[in-house]
Each structure stands twice: as structure tokens, then as C-alpha cells.
Tab-separated table of C-alpha atoms in Angstrom:
chain	number	residue	atom	x	y	z
A	1	MET	CA	-17.896	-19.038	-7.591
A	2	LYS	CA	-16.328	-20.538	-4.480
A	3	MET	CA	-14.863	-18.310	-1.798
A	4	PRO	CA	-13.636	-20.679	0.915
A	5	PHE	CA	-13.469	-18.301	3.860
A	6	ASN	CA	-13.017	-21.229	6.242
A	7	LYS	CA	-9.265	-21.418	5.756
A	8	PRO	CA	-6.455	-18.861	5.771
A	9	TYR	CA	-4.995	-17.720	2.479
A	10	LEU	CA	-1.303	-17.596	1.755
A	11	THR	CA	0.200	-15.137	-0.713
A	12	GLY	CA	3.523	-15.178	-2.491
A	13	LYS	CA	4.769	-12.425	-0.201
A	14	GLU	CA	3.856	-14.346	2.950
A	15	LEU	CA	5.462	-17.679	2.121
A	16	VAL	CA	9.179	-17.832	2.720
A	17	TYR	CA	10.870	-21.013	1.519
A	18	ILE	CA	14.010	-21.976	3.397
A	19	GLU	CA	16.219	-24.628	1.899
A	20	ASP	CA	17.924	-26.968	4.318
A	21	VAL	CA	21.116	-27.749	2.426
A	22	VAL	CA	22.082	-30.647	4.670
A	23	GLN	CA	18.748	-32.466	4.914
A	24	LYS	CA	17.471	-31.408	1.458
A	25	LYS	CA	14.131	-30.372	2.920
A	26	THR	CA	11.927	-27.369	2.277
A	27	SER	CA	9.921	-25.798	5.053
A	28	LYS	CA	7.380	-22.991	4.914
A	29	ILE	CA	7.264	-19.994	7.205
A	30	PHE	CA	3.835	-18.351	7.149
A	31	PHE	CA	3.582	-14.753	8.299
A	32	GLY	CA	0.089	-15.020	9.731
A	33	GLY	CA	-1.960	-11.885	10.229
A	34	LEU	CA	-0.349	-9.738	7.528
A	35	ASN	CA	-3.256	-10.190	5.138
A	36	GLU	CA	-5.515	-8.770	7.817
A	37	LEU	CA	-3.266	-5.709	8.080
A	38	ARG	CA	-3.424	-5.302	4.308
A	39	ALA	CA	-7.224	-5.470	4.448
A	40	PHE	CA	-7.450	-2.758	7.119
A	41	ALA	CA	-5.077	-0.545	5.140
A	42	ALA	CA	-6.966	-0.981	1.860
A	43	LEU	CA	-10.368	-0.352	3.449
A	44	GLY	CA	-8.972	2.718	5.206
A	45	VAL	CA	-7.834	4.218	1.901
A	46	VAL	CA	-11.357	3.725	0.502
A	47	ILE	CA	-12.877	5.718	3.387
A	48	HIS	CA	-10.361	8.509	2.842
A	49	HIS	CA	-11.134	8.824	-0.869
A	50	ILE	CA	-14.911	8.667	-0.385
A	51	GLU	CA	-14.697	11.586	2.023
A	52	GLN	CA	-12.260	13.373	-0.272
A	53	ILE	CA	-14.767	13.209	-3.145
A	54	LYS	CA	-17.546	14.383	-0.815
A	55	GLY	CA	-15.382	17.320	0.221
A	56	MET	CA	-14.700	18.243	-3.420
A	57	ASN	CA	-18.471	18.453	-3.891
A	58	GLY	CA	-19.088	20.472	-0.717
A	59	LEU	CA	-20.468	17.563	1.324
A	60	GLY	CA	-17.561	16.850	3.666
A	61	PHE	CA	-17.697	16.666	7.466
A	62	GLN	CA	-17.126	19.925	9.373
A	63	ASN	CA	-15.915	18.467	12.685
A	64	ARG	CA	-12.163	19.115	13.076
A	65	ASN	CA	-11.331	15.821	14.798
A	66	LEU	CA	-13.370	13.898	12.248
A	67	GLN	CA	-11.610	15.686	9.386
A	68	PHE	CA	-8.241	14.851	10.941
A	69	LEU	CA	-9.213	11.199	11.346
A	70	ILE	CA	-10.373	10.873	7.722
A	71	HIS	CA	-7.287	12.590	6.296
A	72	ASN	CA	-4.954	10.732	8.628
A	73	LEU	CA	-6.652	7.404	7.933
A	74	GLY	CA	-5.828	7.504	4.237
A	75	LYS	CA	-2.235	8.615	4.698
A	76	ALA	CA	-1.601	6.223	7.580
A	77	SER	CA	-3.088	3.331	5.578
A	78	VAL	CA	-0.669	3.977	2.712
A	79	ASP	CA	2.177	4.298	5.225
A	80	LEU	CA	1.250	0.858	6.562
A	81	PHE	CA	1.369	-0.547	3.022
A	82	PHE	CA	4.818	0.985	2.523
A	83	VAL	CA	6.268	-0.273	5.806
A	84	LEU	CA	4.837	-3.723	5.107
A	85	SER	CA	6.289	-3.796	1.574
A	86	GLY	CA	9.708	-2.662	2.771
A	87	PHE	CA	9.708	-5.278	5.505
A	88	LEU	CA	8.593	-8.228	3.371
A	89	ILE	CA	10.687	-7.523	0.290
A	90	SER	CA	13.869	-6.935	2.271
A	91	PHE	CA	13.276	-10.027	4.425
A	92	LEU	CA	12.715	-12.222	1.363
A	93	LEU	CA	15.824	-10.849	-0.338
A	94	PHE	CA	17.944	-11.407	2.796
A	95	GLN	CA	16.568	-14.952	2.915
A	96	GLU	CA	17.414	-15.625	-0.727
A	97	LYS	CA	20.909	-14.170	-0.371
A	98	ASN	CA	21.532	-16.257	2.734
A	99	ASN	CA	20.290	-19.471	1.087
A	100	ASN	CA	22.260	-19.003	-2.127
A	101	ASN	CA	25.736	-18.130	-0.883
A	102	GLY	CA	25.300	-14.395	-1.237
A	103	HIS	CA	23.544	-14.553	-4.611
A	104	ILE	CA	20.169	-13.039	-5.523
A	105	ASN	CA	18.539	-13.911	-8.831
A	106	ILE	CA	17.691	-10.329	-9.726
A	107	SER	CA	16.063	-11.131	-13.067
A	108	LYS	CA	13.655	-13.566	-11.409
A	109	PHE	CA	12.897	-11.004	-8.718
A	110	TYR	CA	11.989	-8.394	-11.327
A	111	LEU	CA	9.901	-10.870	-13.304
A	112	ARG	CA	7.963	-11.907	-10.182
A	113	ARG	CA	7.160	-8.264	-9.470
A	114	ILE	CA	6.214	-7.642	-13.104
A	115	TYR	CA	3.773	-10.551	-13.279
A	116	ARG	CA	2.196	-9.608	-9.951
A	117	ILE	CA	1.883	-5.855	-10.414
A	118	TRP	CA	1.853	-4.901	-14.076
A	119	PRO	CA	-1.286	-6.708	-15.378
A	120	LEU	CA	-3.680	-5.067	-12.920
A	121	TYR	CA	-1.821	-1.762	-13.018
A	122	TYR	CA	-2.093	-1.416	-16.791
A	123	PHE	CA	-5.701	-2.604	-16.805
A	124	VAL	CA	-6.596	0.205	-14.400
A	125	MET	CA	-4.648	2.629	-16.594
A	126	LEU	CA	-6.833	1.498	-19.508
A	127	LEU	CA	-9.964	2.183	-17.463
A	128	SER	CA	-8.667	5.568	-16.361
A	129	PHE	CA	-7.546	6.926	-19.723
A	130	THR	CA	-10.327	5.520	-21.920
A	131	VAL	CA	-13.401	4.162	-20.095
A	132	ILE	CA	-13.789	6.898	-17.466
A	133	PRO	CA	-13.539	9.843	-19.914
A	134	LEU	CA	-16.107	8.158	-22.175
A	135	LEU	CA	-18.514	7.368	-19.328
A	136	SER	CA	-18.206	10.903	-17.974
A	137	LYS	CA	-20.161	12.138	-21.022
A	138	VAL	CA	-23.284	10.359	-19.700
A	139	PRO	CA	-25.549	13.036	-18.095
A	140	ILE	CA	-25.700	11.363	-14.661
A	141	PHE	CA	-21.996	12.086	-14.076
A	142	GLU	CA	-22.659	15.823	-13.992
A	143	PHE	CA	-23.608	15.181	-10.358
A	144	ASN	CA	-19.925	14.731	-9.525
A	145	GLN	CA	-18.554	18.171	-10.295
A	146	GLY	CA	-15.352	17.565	-8.356
A	147	LEU	CA	-14.203	14.785	-10.681
A	148	GLN	CA	-15.680	16.329	-13.833
A	149	VAL	CA	-13.285	19.263	-13.505
A	150	ALA	CA	-10.293	16.900	-13.576
A	151	ILE	CA	-11.741	14.792	-16.413
A	152	ASN	CA	-12.411	17.875	-18.557
A	153	ASN	CA	-8.839	19.139	-18.125
A	154	SER	CA	-7.068	18.137	-21.352
A	155	GLU	CA	-3.630	18.451	-19.709
A	156	ASN	CA	-4.470	15.389	-17.641
A	157	TYR	CA	-4.552	13.312	-20.825
A	158	ASN	CA	-1.622	14.696	-22.804
A	159	PHE	CA	1.500	12.747	-23.796
A	160	ASN	CA	3.547	13.784	-20.756
A	161	THR	CA	0.891	12.656	-18.298
A	162	VAL	CA	0.095	9.370	-20.053
A	163	SER	CA	3.755	8.449	-20.512
A	164	ARG	CA	4.578	9.078	-16.852
A	165	TYR	CA	1.759	6.833	-15.718
A	166	LEU	CA	2.798	4.103	-18.145
A	167	LEU	CA	6.437	4.354	-17.006
A	168	PHE	CA	5.482	4.014	-13.333
A	169	LEU	CA	6.187	7.675	-12.578
A	170	PRO	CA	2.651	8.755	-11.624
A	171	GLN	CA	3.807	10.755	-8.601
A	172	PHE	CA	5.366	13.227	-11.047
A	173	ALA	CA	2.261	13.495	-13.267
A	174	ASN	CA	-1.078	15.310	-13.135
A	175	VAL	CA	-3.936	13.743	-11.204
A	176	VAL	CA	-6.001	11.467	-13.467
A	177	VAL	CA	-9.403	10.241	-12.275
A	178	GLY	CA	-9.235	6.492	-11.674
A	179	ALA	CA	-5.437	6.367	-11.645
A	180	SER	CA	-4.482	8.916	-8.994
A	181	GLN	CA	-3.974	6.242	-6.324
A	182	SER	CA	-1.272	4.607	-8.462
A	183	TRP	CA	1.374	7.086	-7.243
A	184	SER	CA	2.178	4.656	-4.427
A	185	ILE	CA	2.485	1.735	-6.853
A	186	GLY	CA	4.958	3.762	-8.901
A	187	LEU	CA	7.034	4.500	-5.814
A	188	GLU	CA	7.044	0.830	-4.812
A	189	GLU	CA	8.180	-0.158	-8.325
A	190	GLN	CA	11.078	2.271	-8.026
A	191	PHE	CA	11.878	0.757	-4.648
A	192	TYR	CA	11.793	-2.773	-6.119
A	193	LEU	CA	14.183	-1.655	-8.831
A	194	ILE	CA	16.801	-0.513	-6.323
A	195	MET	CA	16.514	-2.877	-3.374
A	196	PRO	CA	17.773	-6.230	-4.830
A	197	LEU	CA	20.765	-4.445	-6.353
A	198	ALA	CA	21.628	-2.771	-3.052
A	199	ILE	CA	21.304	-5.976	-1.005
A	200	THR	CA	23.402	-7.857	-3.590
A	201	ILE	CA	26.203	-5.289	-3.786
A	202	PHE	CA	26.695	-4.383	-0.134
A	203	ARG	CA	27.593	-6.535	2.809
A	204	LYS	CA	24.902	-6.675	5.434
A	205	LYS	CA	26.446	-4.211	7.919
A	206	VAL	CA	27.357	-1.737	5.183
A	207	PHE	CA	23.851	-2.029	3.748
A	208	PHE	CA	22.256	-1.456	7.144
A	209	SER	CA	24.499	1.562	7.794
A	210	LEU	CA	23.575	3.060	4.412
A	211	VAL	CA	19.850	2.557	5.041
A	212	LEU	CA	20.145	4.261	8.429
A	213	LEU	CA	22.175	7.126	6.939
A	214	ILE	CA	19.666	7.719	4.143
A	215	SER	CA	16.823	7.513	6.667
A	216	ILE	CA	18.505	10.223	8.764
A	217	VAL	CA	18.899	12.403	5.667
A	218	PHE	CA	15.203	11.937	4.920
A	219	PHE	CA	14.384	12.813	8.510
A	220	CYS	CA	16.424	16.026	8.404
A	221	LEU	CA	15.064	17.129	5.036
A	222	THR	CA	11.478	16.292	5.904
A	223	PHE	CA	11.448	18.093	9.231
A	224	ASN	CA	14.010	20.814	8.371
A	225	LEU	CA	16.010	19.976	11.493
A	226	ASN	CA	19.279	21.343	10.124
A	227	ALA	CA	18.821	24.981	9.195
A	228	SER	CA	22.343	25.230	7.735
A	229	PHE	CA	21.669	22.519	5.147
A	230	ASP	CA	21.358	23.810	1.587
A	231	PHE	CA	17.687	23.066	0.972
A	232	ASN	CA	17.890	24.671	-2.466
A	233	SER	CA	20.329	22.142	-3.824
A	234	LYS	CA	19.143	19.609	-6.381
A	235	ILE	CA	20.107	16.725	-4.103
A	236	ALA	CA	18.036	18.165	-1.267
A	237	TYR	CA	15.121	18.689	-3.643
A	238	PHE	CA	15.388	15.077	-4.841
A	239	PHE	CA	15.292	13.744	-1.289
A	240	ARG	CA	12.404	16.036	-0.362
A	241	VAL	CA	10.388	14.784	-3.336
A	242	LEU	CA	11.000	11.172	-2.313
A	243	GLY	CA	10.231	12.094	1.290
A	244	TYR	CA	6.975	13.736	0.279
A	245	PHE	CA	5.948	10.488	-1.360
A	246	ASN	CA	6.901	8.421	1.699
A	247	PHE	CA	10.059	6.680	0.507
A	248	GLN	CA	11.288	6.861	4.098
A	249	MET	CA	8.374	4.636	5.124
A	250	LEU	CA	9.702	1.909	2.841
A	251	LEU	CA	13.121	2.301	4.452
A	252	ILE	CA	11.608	1.904	7.918
A	253	GLY	CA	10.220	-1.410	6.701
A	254	VAL	CA	13.668	-2.376	5.363
A	255	VAL	CA	15.209	-1.662	8.771
A	256	GLY	CA	12.579	-3.941	10.318
A	257	GLY	CA	13.233	-6.694	7.764
A	258	TYR	CA	16.953	-6.563	8.512
A	259	ILE	CA	16.509	-6.586	12.284
A	260	TYR	CA	13.994	-9.430	12.159
A	261	PHE	CA	16.042	-11.596	9.807
A	262	TYR	CA	19.294	-11.298	11.742
A	263	ASN	CA	17.799	-11.124	15.260
A	264	LYS	CA	14.667	-13.236	14.971
A	265	THR	CA	14.809	-14.870	18.408
A	266	LYS	CA	15.359	-11.577	20.237
A	267	VAL	CA	12.573	-9.883	18.308
A	268	GLU	CA	10.137	-12.715	19.031
A	269	ASN	CA	10.947	-12.566	22.735
A	270	LEU	CA	10.187	-8.846	22.754
A	271	THR	CA	6.927	-9.125	20.791
A	272	LYS	CA	5.150	-11.994	22.524
A	273	SER	CA	3.615	-9.802	25.218
A	274	VAL	CA	-0.175	-9.459	25.049
A	275	PHE	CA	0.048	-6.304	27.162
A	276	GLY	CA	2.631	-4.820	24.791
A	277	TYR	CA	0.370	-5.576	21.815
A	278	PHE	CA	-2.569	-3.888	23.547
A	279	ILE	CA	-0.499	-0.775	24.335
A	280	LEU	CA	0.733	-0.662	20.726
A	281	ILE	CA	-2.798	-0.790	19.301
A	282	THR	CA	-3.889	1.917	21.749
A	283	LEU	CA	-1.040	4.236	20.696
A	284	ILE	CA	-1.815	3.709	16.992
A	285	LEU	CA	-5.487	4.543	17.574
A	286	LEU	CA	-4.668	7.649	19.619
A	287	LEU	CA	-2.268	9.038	17.007
A	288	SER	CA	-4.746	8.227	14.242
A	289	ILE	CA	-7.750	9.911	15.848
A	290	PHE	CA	-6.429	12.899	17.813
A	291	PRO	CA	-4.174	15.653	16.380
A	292	MET	CA	-1.679	15.605	19.232
A	293	LEU	CA	1.534	16.052	17.187
A	294	GLU	CA	2.676	17.999	14.135
A	295	ASN	CA	1.495	16.113	11.045
A	296	LYS	CA	4.879	14.932	9.705
A	297	ILE	CA	6.094	13.850	13.122
A	298	ASN	CA	2.775	12.090	13.703
A	299	HIS	CA	3.164	9.995	10.547
A	300	PHE	CA	6.822	9.237	11.224
A	301	ILE	CA	5.979	7.886	14.691
A	302	LEU	CA	2.999	5.994	13.275
A	303	ALA	CA	5.296	4.328	10.736
A	304	LEU	CA	7.575	3.139	13.546
A	305	LEU	CA	4.536	1.841	15.407
A	306	PHE	CA	3.360	0.063	12.235
A	307	LEU	CA	6.717	-1.702	12.054
A	308	LEU	CA	6.256	-2.854	15.645
A	309	LEU	CA	2.711	-3.922	14.760
A	310	ILE	CA	4.071	-6.093	11.932
A	311	LEU	CA	6.625	-7.685	14.252
A	312	PHE	CA	3.963	-8.375	16.887
A	313	THR	CA	1.566	-9.716	14.253
A	314	ILE	CA	3.958	-12.307	12.787
A	315	ASN	CA	4.865	-13.654	16.231
A	316	ASN	CA	2.910	-16.886	16.541
A	317	SER	CA	3.526	-16.884	20.295
A	318	ASN	CA	1.274	-13.860	20.687
A	319	LYS	CA	-2.228	-15.348	20.708
A	320	PHE	CA	-3.881	-11.948	21.102
A	321	VAL	CA	-3.013	-10.882	17.537
A	322	TYR	CA	-6.115	-10.221	15.413
A	323	LYS	CA	-6.778	-12.883	12.780
A	324	ASN	CA	-9.935	-13.375	10.765
A	325	ASN	CA	-10.547	-15.519	7.676
A	326	VAL	CA	-12.783	-13.002	5.881
A	327	MET	CA	-10.310	-10.165	6.496
A	328	SER	CA	-7.510	-12.477	5.397
A	329	TYR	CA	-9.275	-13.005	2.076
A	330	LEU	CA	-9.817	-9.251	1.694
A	331	GLY	CA	-6.112	-8.809	2.377
A	332	LYS	CA	-5.367	-11.323	-0.338
A	333	ILE	CA	-7.276	-9.190	-2.868
A	334	SER	CA	-6.176	-5.870	-1.313
A	335	TYR	CA	-4.174	-4.853	-4.388
A	336	GLY	CA	-7.415	-4.947	-6.352
A	337	ILE	CA	-9.301	-3.071	-3.612
A	338	TYR	CA	-6.656	-0.362	-3.684
A	339	MET	CA	-6.640	-0.042	-7.473
A	340	TYR	CA	-10.376	-0.400	-8.259
A	341	HIS	CA	-11.978	1.640	-5.488
A	342	VAL	CA	-11.600	5.011	-7.242
A	343	PHE	CA	-13.421	3.602	-10.292
A	344	ALA	CA	-16.170	2.335	-7.967
A	345	ILE	CA	-16.481	5.789	-6.374
A	346	PHE	CA	-16.682	7.327	-9.848
A	347	LEU	CA	-19.608	5.033	-10.706
A	348	VAL	CA	-21.548	5.230	-7.443
A	349	TYR	CA	-21.124	8.810	-6.222
A	350	PRO	CA	-23.191	10.600	-8.930
A	351	LEU	CA	-26.206	8.345	-8.298
A	352	ALA	CA	-26.078	8.876	-4.542
A	353	ASN	CA	-25.525	12.600	-5.002
A	354	LYS	CA	-28.454	13.008	-7.412
A	355	TYR	CA	-31.101	11.084	-5.508
A	356	PHE	CA	-30.124	11.419	-1.823
A	357	THR	CA	-28.893	15.005	-1.410
A	358	GLY	CA	-30.525	18.384	-1.894
A	359	GLU	CA	-33.928	19.523	-0.697
A	360	TYR	CA	-35.415	16.065	-0.203
A	361	GLY	CA	-32.187	14.274	0.608
A	362	ASP	CA	-31.285	12.499	3.794
A	363	GLU	CA	-27.641	12.777	4.869
A	364	ILE	CA	-27.641	9.491	6.793
A	365	VAL	CA	-29.223	7.543	3.927
A	366	PHE	CA	-26.849	9.231	1.478
A	367	ASN	CA	-23.757	8.192	3.444
A	368	LEU	CA	-24.998	4.660	4.125
A	369	LEU	CA	-25.835	4.100	0.485
A	370	LEU	CA	-22.613	5.655	-0.752
A	371	TYR	CA	-20.362	3.623	1.534
A	372	PHE	CA	-22.285	0.375	1.071
A	373	MET	CA	-22.349	0.568	-2.724
A	374	VAL	CA	-18.715	1.700	-3.066
A	375	TYR	CA	-17.500	-1.175	-0.904
A	376	ILE	CA	-19.754	-3.697	-2.673
A	377	PHE	CA	-18.580	-2.624	-6.130
A	378	THR	CA	-14.932	-2.401	-5.057
A	379	ILE	CA	-14.872	-5.841	-3.446
A	380	LEU	CA	-16.825	-7.401	-6.309
A	381	PHE	CA	-14.439	-5.941	-8.901
A	382	SER	CA	-11.481	-7.114	-6.818
A	383	ILE	CA	-12.766	-10.674	-6.388
A	384	LEU	CA	-13.514	-11.068	-10.098
A	385	SER	CA	-10.183	-9.519	-11.012
A	386	TYR	CA	-8.204	-11.743	-8.661
A	387	GLU	CA	-9.981	-15.024	-9.413
A	388	PHE	CA	-10.201	-14.675	-13.196
A	389	PHE	CA	-7.388	-12.295	-14.135
A	390	GLU	CA	-4.611	-11.716	-11.606
A	391	SER	CA	-4.440	-15.339	-10.446
A	392	LYS	CA	-3.438	-16.459	-13.940
A	393	PHE	CA	-0.337	-14.308	-13.822
A	394	ILE	CA	0.369	-15.241	-10.205
A	395	LYS	CA	0.318	-18.961	-11.020
A	396	PHE	CA	2.599	-18.416	-14.002
A	397	LYS	CA	4.948	-16.349	-11.820
A	398	ASP	CA	5.085	-19.006	-9.128
A	399	LEU	CA	5.630	-21.768	-11.682
A	400	LYS	CA	8.309	-20.127	-13.804
A	401	PHE	CA	10.185	-17.738	-11.520
A	402	LYS	CA	10.286	-19.381	-8.108
A	403	VAL	CA	13.634	-19.095	-6.339
């Protein structure tokens, strides 16, 4: 199987086609570096969940700063995914509306999202609700008590739970081993359902004002800044639920997509500084490693910094931006990495736990083996899935539903 790492990969999200009505030409704008960001985010989530499983089995790290880093790494990685999705989807929709006299082909938009997301999503659901419970009966899996408890809970496999996962409402369902990470996919699907309608209906300034207003409401409800607000109302509860699942991070990305689309030259002038890029990376690392701020405020600021990171990354004038062909390929298959890694942990962890912990175990060997095998299995599953499964649907999507 060929994996040509010697050239950058382009994804459907990163190619923006702009029609020149006068000259009848089509040009391509490539957002270089975003695949690398996707790769870092996906790999960060894997680390978080490996350590989470270790903690469930009493093998987690005890150092406070290290615990903060591991917890923050997973949450921040998902936040980066959300900001990136909000930015790209809104930018592409603004582009389509601008090119087509205010019209967005909403049905094609939905079909493109369906063909890209649904096949892998439902395949992982199949693994989670059938294959994992069956495999868990094999004696070796008794060495993962943390997951066995969830698998043996019948409520995790009842009609309500299954139906919510199948309807892309996993954030409102019980945790199911192998599918728990899909809560973010469900939230993004709900976002995709709303965003093209909103951009179609509202004029750009009204839309931007609404996004800012909703973002402020999220901010107030998340941080309880307004004590007089009725936090017991159903509307407040609804916003708090969405806020808990990071909907505001998607909106931060939307704000960035709007600003970049309508002020591209100004943004590029502000993001071409190598020194500014270095300072930005330093701030992101500091907030990710050291618990300097309250947790919610920390993630809100990180999300704003991630938006700046995206804007710096797509600026071709900034030659200091990190780009790497291998990481670009991993970013290309990052959806698979995100969806398959829990299954890989389920397979690998019991073996590592049985043979490399306990009286004769070696903690260093245990961790090296666990991380190495989880990443190998995850990346292998993702490559096979992308090349022989997902790519079929992607090609069909690009052929039939291009705008």
C-alpha cells in the first residue's frame, strides 16, 4: 500500500474553490498547516484517554502538574477541533454565499457532511455495541476492570442509549465503551444542521451580531458572571448544557471565519509576524501545562489562542509555521484516529496490564508498550479505514455534491 509522504495532502475542508465570474476561471486556495493541527489534536486526545483508562485501573500519575497536563491536553485538543470546524465550515459557507449571489445549496452541504461523517461514525457504533461487548467475554479483558464495569452495565445498551447514539445525540446518553468519544461528533453534526440555515437567512452583519450575542450568553452562563440571571430556567439550562459540551468553541471558530473572510488582508498583515507566532505558541504551552487560571477561563482563553493559531497557520507569508508531510497525512486521517483510538485502547490495555504490571512489572516498560501499541493500532486502523473505506464515500461526495 502506497503512502506518499513526500507531498502535502489536501482535504475537502482545506480546498476552497472560488469562481471568477468574469474570467470563468477556478482557482484553489489551500489552507496549509491545518492538517498538522488536526494531527496534534487527535494525538493529544489519545494520550488523554490512555491516561484516563490507567487512572480507572489505579495506575494513573500522581504528580499534580502532570495530571493537569493530561486532563487539559484532551479537553484542549477537542477545543482545537471545535474551533477549527467552526472556522472552516463558516468560511466555506460565506464563500459559497458570496459566489452564488447570496445562495447556499443547503441540501448539497448536508449530503457532503453525511458522506464524510456518517459511514465511519456508524461503523464505530457497530464496533461499540456489538464487537466490544462480545470480545469483553474473553478472559484477557478481565485485566481492564475500569472498562468492564461500563460494559457489564446493561443500561449502557438499552434502547434509549442506542437510539441517542444513532441519532447523533451521544452527549445526552450513557457512556458506551468504544463510542464515548463520539459526543463531539454529535455536537458538530448539530452545529452543521444549524449553521448553513443561519448564514442563508441572516445578512452578514446581523449574523455576526447574533453570533456575538449568543457567545456572550454562553460566557455568562458558563462562568456565572450575572448572579441575577435565572439559572433555573429551561433556557438557561439548555445553554449550560451546550456550553458544557463546548458549543461556544464552535462559535469562536465561526467568529474567526467571518473576520477572516471579510477582512482577509488585515488579518494576514497581523499574522505574518514570526515573533507573534512564537509568543502565541509559548502562551498555548504555558496554559496547557501549568494550572495558572480557573479551568473554564483557561479553556476559554485557550480557544481564543487556538483561533489565532489557525489564522497564523494559514498565512503563507509566515514561514515559521510548522509544516510536516507525515503530520499532514496523520491530519488527513485524524477523523479515523479520533474514532478508532478507544477501540485500540480496549484491545491493547489488558495485555499490557496483565504482563507488565504487578509484582514483576516494570512501569516504564508498561507505559512504553502501552503507548506504542495503542498508537500503532490506532494509526493502522485509521490508514486502512481511510484508504479502503472512507475514501470511497469522499470521492463520491466530491463527484456528486461539489458546489
